[in-house]
Amino acid sequence: AMLTEAELRAASLTGDAESRAQTLIQGAELRAGTTIIDADLRADATLNDAQGRVDVMLQKAHARLDEIDHAVTEMRLRKRDVESTLEQSIASLTYALEFVRTQDAREDKVRMLRPRLNDVAVDVPRAHASGEARLLG
C-alpha cells in the first residue's frame, strides 16, 4: 500500500509539475508574442519616423538644389553680360586707339610740311635785326 501511495503522490506531483510547466510555457509564449508585437509596432514607428525625416531632408535638398541651380543660371547670365560689356569696351578702346594713331599720323605729315617753330623764331629776329640796320644805317 505504501508503494501505491508513493506512486499516487509521485503521479500527483508530476501532474502538478506538468500543469505548472504548461502554465509557465503558455505565459512565456504569451509574453513573447506580446513582446514581438510591441517590437514590431516600435520598429514600424521608428521606420515611419525615419522615412518622414528622409522625406523632409530630400525636400530640403531639392529646395537647396533649386536655389543653387538658380544662382548658377544668374551667374551665367551675369558672365554673359560682363563678357558683352568687356567686348564693347575693347571695341571702343580699339577704335579710340586707331583714331589717336590716325590723328598722330596726320599731325606728323602736317609737321613735315610746316616749317619748324624754332626755325621760324630764329628767322624772325634776323629779319627784325636787318630791318633795324636798314633803318639805322
XYZ file of N, CA and C in Angstrom:
411
model
N 0.816 -1.185 0.000
C 0.000 0.000 0.000
C 0.851 1.235 0.000
N 2.021 1.123 0.580
C 2.876 2.302 0.625
C 3.392 2.651 -0.750
N 3.658 1.667 -1.508
C 4.148 1.967 -2.846
C 3.064 2.621 -3.676
N 1.952 2.200 -3.566
C 0.876 2.790 -4.329
C 0.617 4.209 -3.881
N 0.699 4.393 -2.572
C 0.518 5.764 -2.088
C 1.647 6.641 -2.612
N 2.853 6.136 -2.609
C 4.006 6.898 -3.117
C 3.864 7.099 -4.611
N 3.369 6.098 -5.274
C 3.180 6.240 -6.716
C 2.109 7.283 -7.009
N 1.039 7.254 -6.213
C -0.025 8.238 -6.395
C 0.488 9.649 -6.120
N 1.270 9.733 -5.063
C 1.828 11.031 -4.709
C 2.771 11.509 -5.805
N 3.600 10.624 -6.302
C 4.540 10.977 -7.371
C 3.771 11.359 -8.620
N 2.728 10.606 -8.901
C 1.920 10.918 -10.073
C 1.241 12.264 -9.895
N 0.751 12.538 -8.691
C 0.102 13.818 -8.413
C 1.104 14.957 -8.535
N 2.294 14.786 -7.973
C 3.335 15.823 -8.058
C 3.768 16.021 -9.504
N 3.878 14.925 -10.209
C 4.270 15.024 -11.616
C 3.197 15.770 -12.397
N 1.936 15.466 -12.113
C 0.817 16.145 -12.774
C 0.823 17.632 -12.468
N 1.045 17.955 -11.185
C 1.113 19.372 -10.790
C 2.286 20.065 -11.480
N 3.418 19.395 -11.538
C 4.616 19.982 -12.170
C 4.376 20.194 -13.653
N 3.754 19.201 -14.273
C 3.464 19.342 -15.702
C 2.472 20.472 -15.942
N 1.469 20.575 -15.071
C 0.473 21.643 -15.196
C 1.122 23.009 -15.022
N 1.981 23.127 -14.009
C 2.699 24.404 -13.786
C 3.615 24.714 -14.969
N 4.301 23.689 -15.446
C 5.209 23.882 -16.588
C 4.419 24.346 -17.805
N 3.263 23.710 -18.010
C 2.424 24.100 -19.144
C 1.950 25.548 -18.981
N 1.553 25.917 -17.761
C 1.111 27.288 -17.488
C 2.260 28.270 -17.720
N 3.457 27.914 -17.246
C 4.634 28.777 -17.441
C 4.963 28.927 -18.924
N 4.885 27.819 -19.654
C 5.180 27.859 -21.094
C 4.164 28.740 -21.810
N 2.880 28.580 -21.458
C 1.847 29.398 -22.093
C 2.048 30.881 -21.767
N 2.381 31.166 -20.506
C 2.643 32.560 -20.094
C 3.845 33.142 -20.840
N 4.895 32.320 -20.980
C 6.104 32.770 -21.685
C 5.799 33.005 -23.160
N 5.021 32.079 -23.741
C 4.646 32.253 -25.145
C 3.803 33.515 -25.334
N 2.879 33.764 -24.389
C 2.036 34.955 -24.458
C 2.887 36.219 -24.344
N 3.802 36.217 -23.363
C 4.687 37.384 -23.193
C 5.583 37.564 -24.410
N 6.077 36.464 -24.963
C 6.932 36.538 -26.153
C 6.144 37.108 -27.332
N 4.907 36.642 -27.495
C 4.065 37.165 -28.570
C 3.799 38.654 -28.397
N 3.488 39.043 -27.153
C 3.252 40.464 -26.864
C 4.514 41.284 -27.123
N 5.653 40.754 -26.721
C 6.927 41.453 -26.930
C 7.219 41.599 -28.419
N 6.946 40.544 -29.175
C 7.175 40.600 -30.627
C 6.255 41.638 -31.271
N 4.982 41.630 -30.876
C 4.034 42.608 -31.426
C 4.472 44.026 -31.064
N 4.871 44.225 -29.800
C 5.330 45.548 -29.353
C 6.586 45.963 -30.117
N 7.503 45.017 -30.310
C 8.738 45.320 -31.054
C 8.418 45.671 -32.506
N 7.479 44.939 -33.104
C 7.064 45.252 -34.479
C 6.463 46.657 -34.561
N 5.598 46.977 -33.593
C 4.984 48.315 -33.582
C 6.045 49.407 -33.429
N 6.984 49.176 -32.512
C 8.062 50.164 -32.317
C 8.931 50.277 -33.569
N 9.226 49.140 -34.183
C 10.043 49.150 -35.406
C 9.315 49.903 -36.518
N 8.000 49.658 -36.644
C 7.218 50.374 -37.653
C 7.214 51.875 -37.373
N 7.026 52.246 -36.098
C 7.022 53.666 -35.734
C 8.381 54.299 -36.018
N 9.451 53.584 -35.669
C 10.803 54.092 -35.929
C 11.043 54.229 -37.426
N 10.603 53.235 -38.177
C 10.758 53.274 -39.630
C 9.966 54.433 -40.238
N 8.717 54.610 -39.776
C 7.906 55.729 -40.271
C 8.542 57.072 -39.929
N 9.068 57.188 -38.710
C 9.740 58.424 -38.297
C 10.966 58.679 -39.167
N 11.746 57.632 -39.387
C 12.943 57.770 -40.228
C 12.557 58.136 -41.653
N 11.506 57.511 -42.177
C 11.054 57.826 -43.537
C 10.588 59.278 -43.621
N 9.884 59.743 -42.588
C 9.461 61.144 -42.546
C 10.649 62.086 -42.544
N 11.656 61.750 -41.757
C 12.867 62.588 -41.714
C 13.579 62.586 -43.067
N 13.645 61.412 -43.687
C 14.275 61.312 -45.011
C 13.515 62.171 -46.013
N 12.184 62.121 -45.958
C 11.375 62.935 -46.873
C 11.644 64.424 -46.675
N 11.708 64.857 -45.414
C 11.998 66.269 -45.123
C 13.388 66.641 -45.630
N 14.363 65.754 -45.386
C 15.727 66.026 -45.856
C 15.776 66.106 -47.375
N 15.048 65.214 -48.051
C 15.010 65.246 -49.514
C 14.359 66.527 -50.019
N 13.276 66.945 -49.370
C 12.625 68.200 -49.766
C 13.582 69.374 -49.606
N 14.289 69.414 -48.472
C 15.257 70.496 -48.242
C 16.388 70.434 -49.259
N 16.846 69.219 -49.550
C 17.936 69.068 -50.526
C 17.484 69.524 -51.909
N 16.258 69.170 -52.298
C 15.733 69.607 -53.596
C 15.577 71.123 -53.638
N 15.092 71.702 -52.535
C 14.949 73.162 -52.482
C 16.311 73.828 -52.603
N 17.295 73.298 -51.902
C 18.652 73.866 -51.968
C 19.230 73.698 -53.368
N 18.987 72.544 -53.981
C 19.452 72.302 -55.342
C 18.828 73.305 -56.305
N 17.532 73.575 -56.130
C 16.864 74.568 -56.973
C 17.482 75.953 -56.773
N 17.769 76.312 -55.507
C 18.407 77.608 -55.221
C 19.772 77.696 -55.899
N 20.549 76.635 -55.780
C 21.889 76.629 -56.374
C 21.795 76.685 -57.892
N 20.858 75.946 -58.461
C 20.662 75.964 -59.914
C 20.283 77.366 -60.378
N 19.407 78.024 -59.625
C 19.004 79.397 -59.959
C 20.209 80.339 -59.865
N 21.010 80.177 -58.813
C 22.198 81.026 -58.639
C 23.188 80.814 -59.781
N 23.381 79.563 -60.185
C 24.302 79.271 -61.294
C 23.792 79.905 -62.581
N 22.486 79.810 -62.815
C 21.900 80.425 -64.011
C 22.104 81.935 -63.989
N 21.872 82.561 -62.826
C 22.096 84.006 -62.700
C 23.554 84.357 -62.963
N 24.472 83.555 -62.430
C 25.901 83.826 -62.635
C 26.275 83.698 -64.108
N 25.689 82.726 -64.784
C 25.965 82.577 -66.222
C 25.466 83.795 -66.988
N 24.277 84.279 -66.624
C 23.745 85.475 -67.288
C 24.630 86.684 -67.010
N 25.056 86.837 -65.758
C 25.955 87.949 -65.413
C 27.262 87.830 -66.182
N 27.773 86.602 -66.296
C 29.026 86.377 -67.025
C 28.864 86.819 -68.474
N 27.735 86.452 -69.086
C 27.496 86.870 -70.476
C 27.417 88.386 -70.579
N 26.739 89.024 -69.612
C 26.653 90.486 -69.612
C 28.037 91.112 -69.486
N 28.847 90.567 -68.574
C 30.200 91.100 -68.374
C 31.038 90.886 -69.629
N 30.930 89.702 -70.237
C 31.675 89.442 -71.476
C 31.262 90.427 -72.559
N 29.967 90.658 -72.675
C 29.468 91.592 -73.686
C 29.976 93.002 -73.410
N 29.925 93.423 -72.152
C 30.418 94.752 -71.780
C 31.909 94.874 -72.063
N 32.665 93.822 -71.718
C 34.107 93.846 -71.986
C 34.387 93.906 -73.483
N 33.641 93.136 -74.255
C 33.837 93.167 -75.708
C 33.537 94.557 -76.258
N 32.476 95.193 -75.766
C 32.145 96.546 -76.213
C 33.237 97.530 -75.799
N 33.735 97.382 -74.566
C 34.802 98.268 -74.091
C 36.062 98.087 -74.925
N 36.409 96.835 -75.212
C 37.599 96.562 -76.027
C 37.424 97.160 -77.417
N 36.228 96.998 -77.995
C 35.978 97.562 -79.325
C 36.086 99.085 -79.290
N 35.523 99.708 -78.254
C 35.598 101.168 -78.133
C 37.038 101.629 -77.963
N 37.782 100.929 -77.110
C 39.184 101.305 -76.890
C 40.012 101.089 -78.153
N 39.746 100.010 -78.873
C 40.458 99.758 -80.134
C 40.163 100.868 -81.129
N 38.891 101.252 -81.227
C 38.513 102.337 -82.133
C 39.198 103.641 -81.714
N 39.193 103.926 -80.402
C 39.830 105.152 -79.910
C 41.329 105.130 -80.193
N 41.973 103.995 -79.996
C 43.407 103.877 -80.255
C 43.706 104.080 -81.737
N 42.894 103.474 -82.599
C 43.085 103.669 -84.041
C 42.887 105.131 -84.420
N 41.896 105.769 -83.805
C 41.638 107.181 -84.076
C 42.841 108.030 -83.662
N 43.367 107.767 -82.459
C 44.526 108.527 -81.966
C 45.728 108.296 -82.869
N 45.957 107.066 -83.278
C 47.089 106.778 -84.168
C 46.919 107.480 -85.515
N 45.701 107.492 -86.022
C 45.432 108.186 -87.286
C 45.691 109.679 -87.128
N 45.232 110.243 -86.012
C 45.463 111.673 -85.758
C 46.962 111.960 -85.644
N 47.686 111.094 -84.933
C 49.135 111.279 -84.792
C 49.815 111.223 -86.155
N 49.389 110.284 -86.991
C 49.984 110.166 -88.329
C 49.701 111.423 -89.147
N 48.494 111.962 -89.045
C 48.154 113.198 -89.770
C 48.994 114.367 -89.269
N 49.129 114.452 -87.945
C 49.920 115.547 -87.378
C 51.381 115.439 -87.805
N 51.901 114.201 -87.877
C 53.280 114.019 -88.337
C 53.440 114.499 -89.773
N 52.447 114.218 -90.634
C 52.512 114.685 -92.027
C 52.447 116.203 -92.081
N 51.575 116.790 -91.246
C 51.448 118.254 -91.225
C 52.750 118.874 -90.741
N 53.412 118.288 -89.767
C 54.677 118.821 -89.252
C 55.758 118.796 -90.325
N 55.722 117.747 -91.160
C 56.724 117.669 -92.226
C 56.529 118.798 -93.231
N 55.297 119.173 -93.450
C 55.006 120.213 -94.439
C 55.211 121.621 -93.880
N 55.018 121.840 -92.598
C 55.183 123.156 -91.977
C 56.641 123.392 -91.623
N 57.056 124.648 -91.618
C 58.398 124.932 -91.096
C 58.397 124.750 -89.589
N 59.544 124.431 -89.057
C 59.633 124.216 -87.619
C 59.488 125.540 -86.894
N 58.915 125.502 -85.733
C 58.699 126.726 -84.966
C 60.027 127.352 -84.545
N 61.013 126.561 -84.224
C 62.316 127.099 -83.813
C 62.990 127.826 -84.970
N 62.875 127.253 -86.180
C 63.471 127.900 -87.349
C 62.787 129.225 -87.617
N 61.484 129.249 -87.485
C 60.735 130.496 -87.709
C 61.124 131.511 -86.654
N 61.267 131.078 -85.421
C 61.621 132.000 -84.342
C 63.016 132.560 -84.555
N 63.920 131.783 -85.105
C 65.287 132.257 -85.366
C 65.278 133.234 -86.535
N 64.496 132.946 -87.572
C 64.448 133.801 -88.754
C 63.815 135.146 -88.445
N 62.849 135.193 -87.582
C 62.163 136.456 -87.271
C 63.120 137.451 -86.645
N 63.916 137.092 -85.655
C 64.839 138.098 -85.102
C 65.864 138.562 -86.136
N 66.321 137.682 -87.031
C 67.284 138.107 -88.050
C 66.657 139.143 -88.971
N 65.442 138.826 -89.377
C 64.752 139.776 -90.261
C 64.517 141.075 -89.522
N 64.183 140.976 -88.270
C 63.947 142.166 -87.464
C 65.242 142.981 -87.307
N 66.335 142.268 -87.100
C 67.628 142.938 -86.941
C 68.065 143.586 -88.244
N 67.870 142.910 -89.371
C 68.278 143.504 -90.642
C 67.404 144.703 -90.975
N 66.157 144.649 -90.586
C 65.272 145.800 -90.796
C 65.704 146.978 -89.959
N 66.151 146.746 -88.739
C 66.630 147.823 -87.875
C 67.917 148.412 -88.427
N 68.757 147.564 -88.968
C 70.021 148.040 -89.527
C 69.751 148.948 -90.712
N 68.777 148.615 -91.506
C 68.428 149.461 -92.636
C 67.922 150.806 -92.148
N 67.119 150.742 -91.094
C 66.583 151.991 -90.576
C 67.687 152.839 -89.963
N 68.601 152.213 -89.294
C 69.672 152.932 -88.636
C 70.768 153.329 -89.611
N 70.947 152.568 -90.628
C 72.088 152.738 -91.464
C 71.908 153.490 -92.672
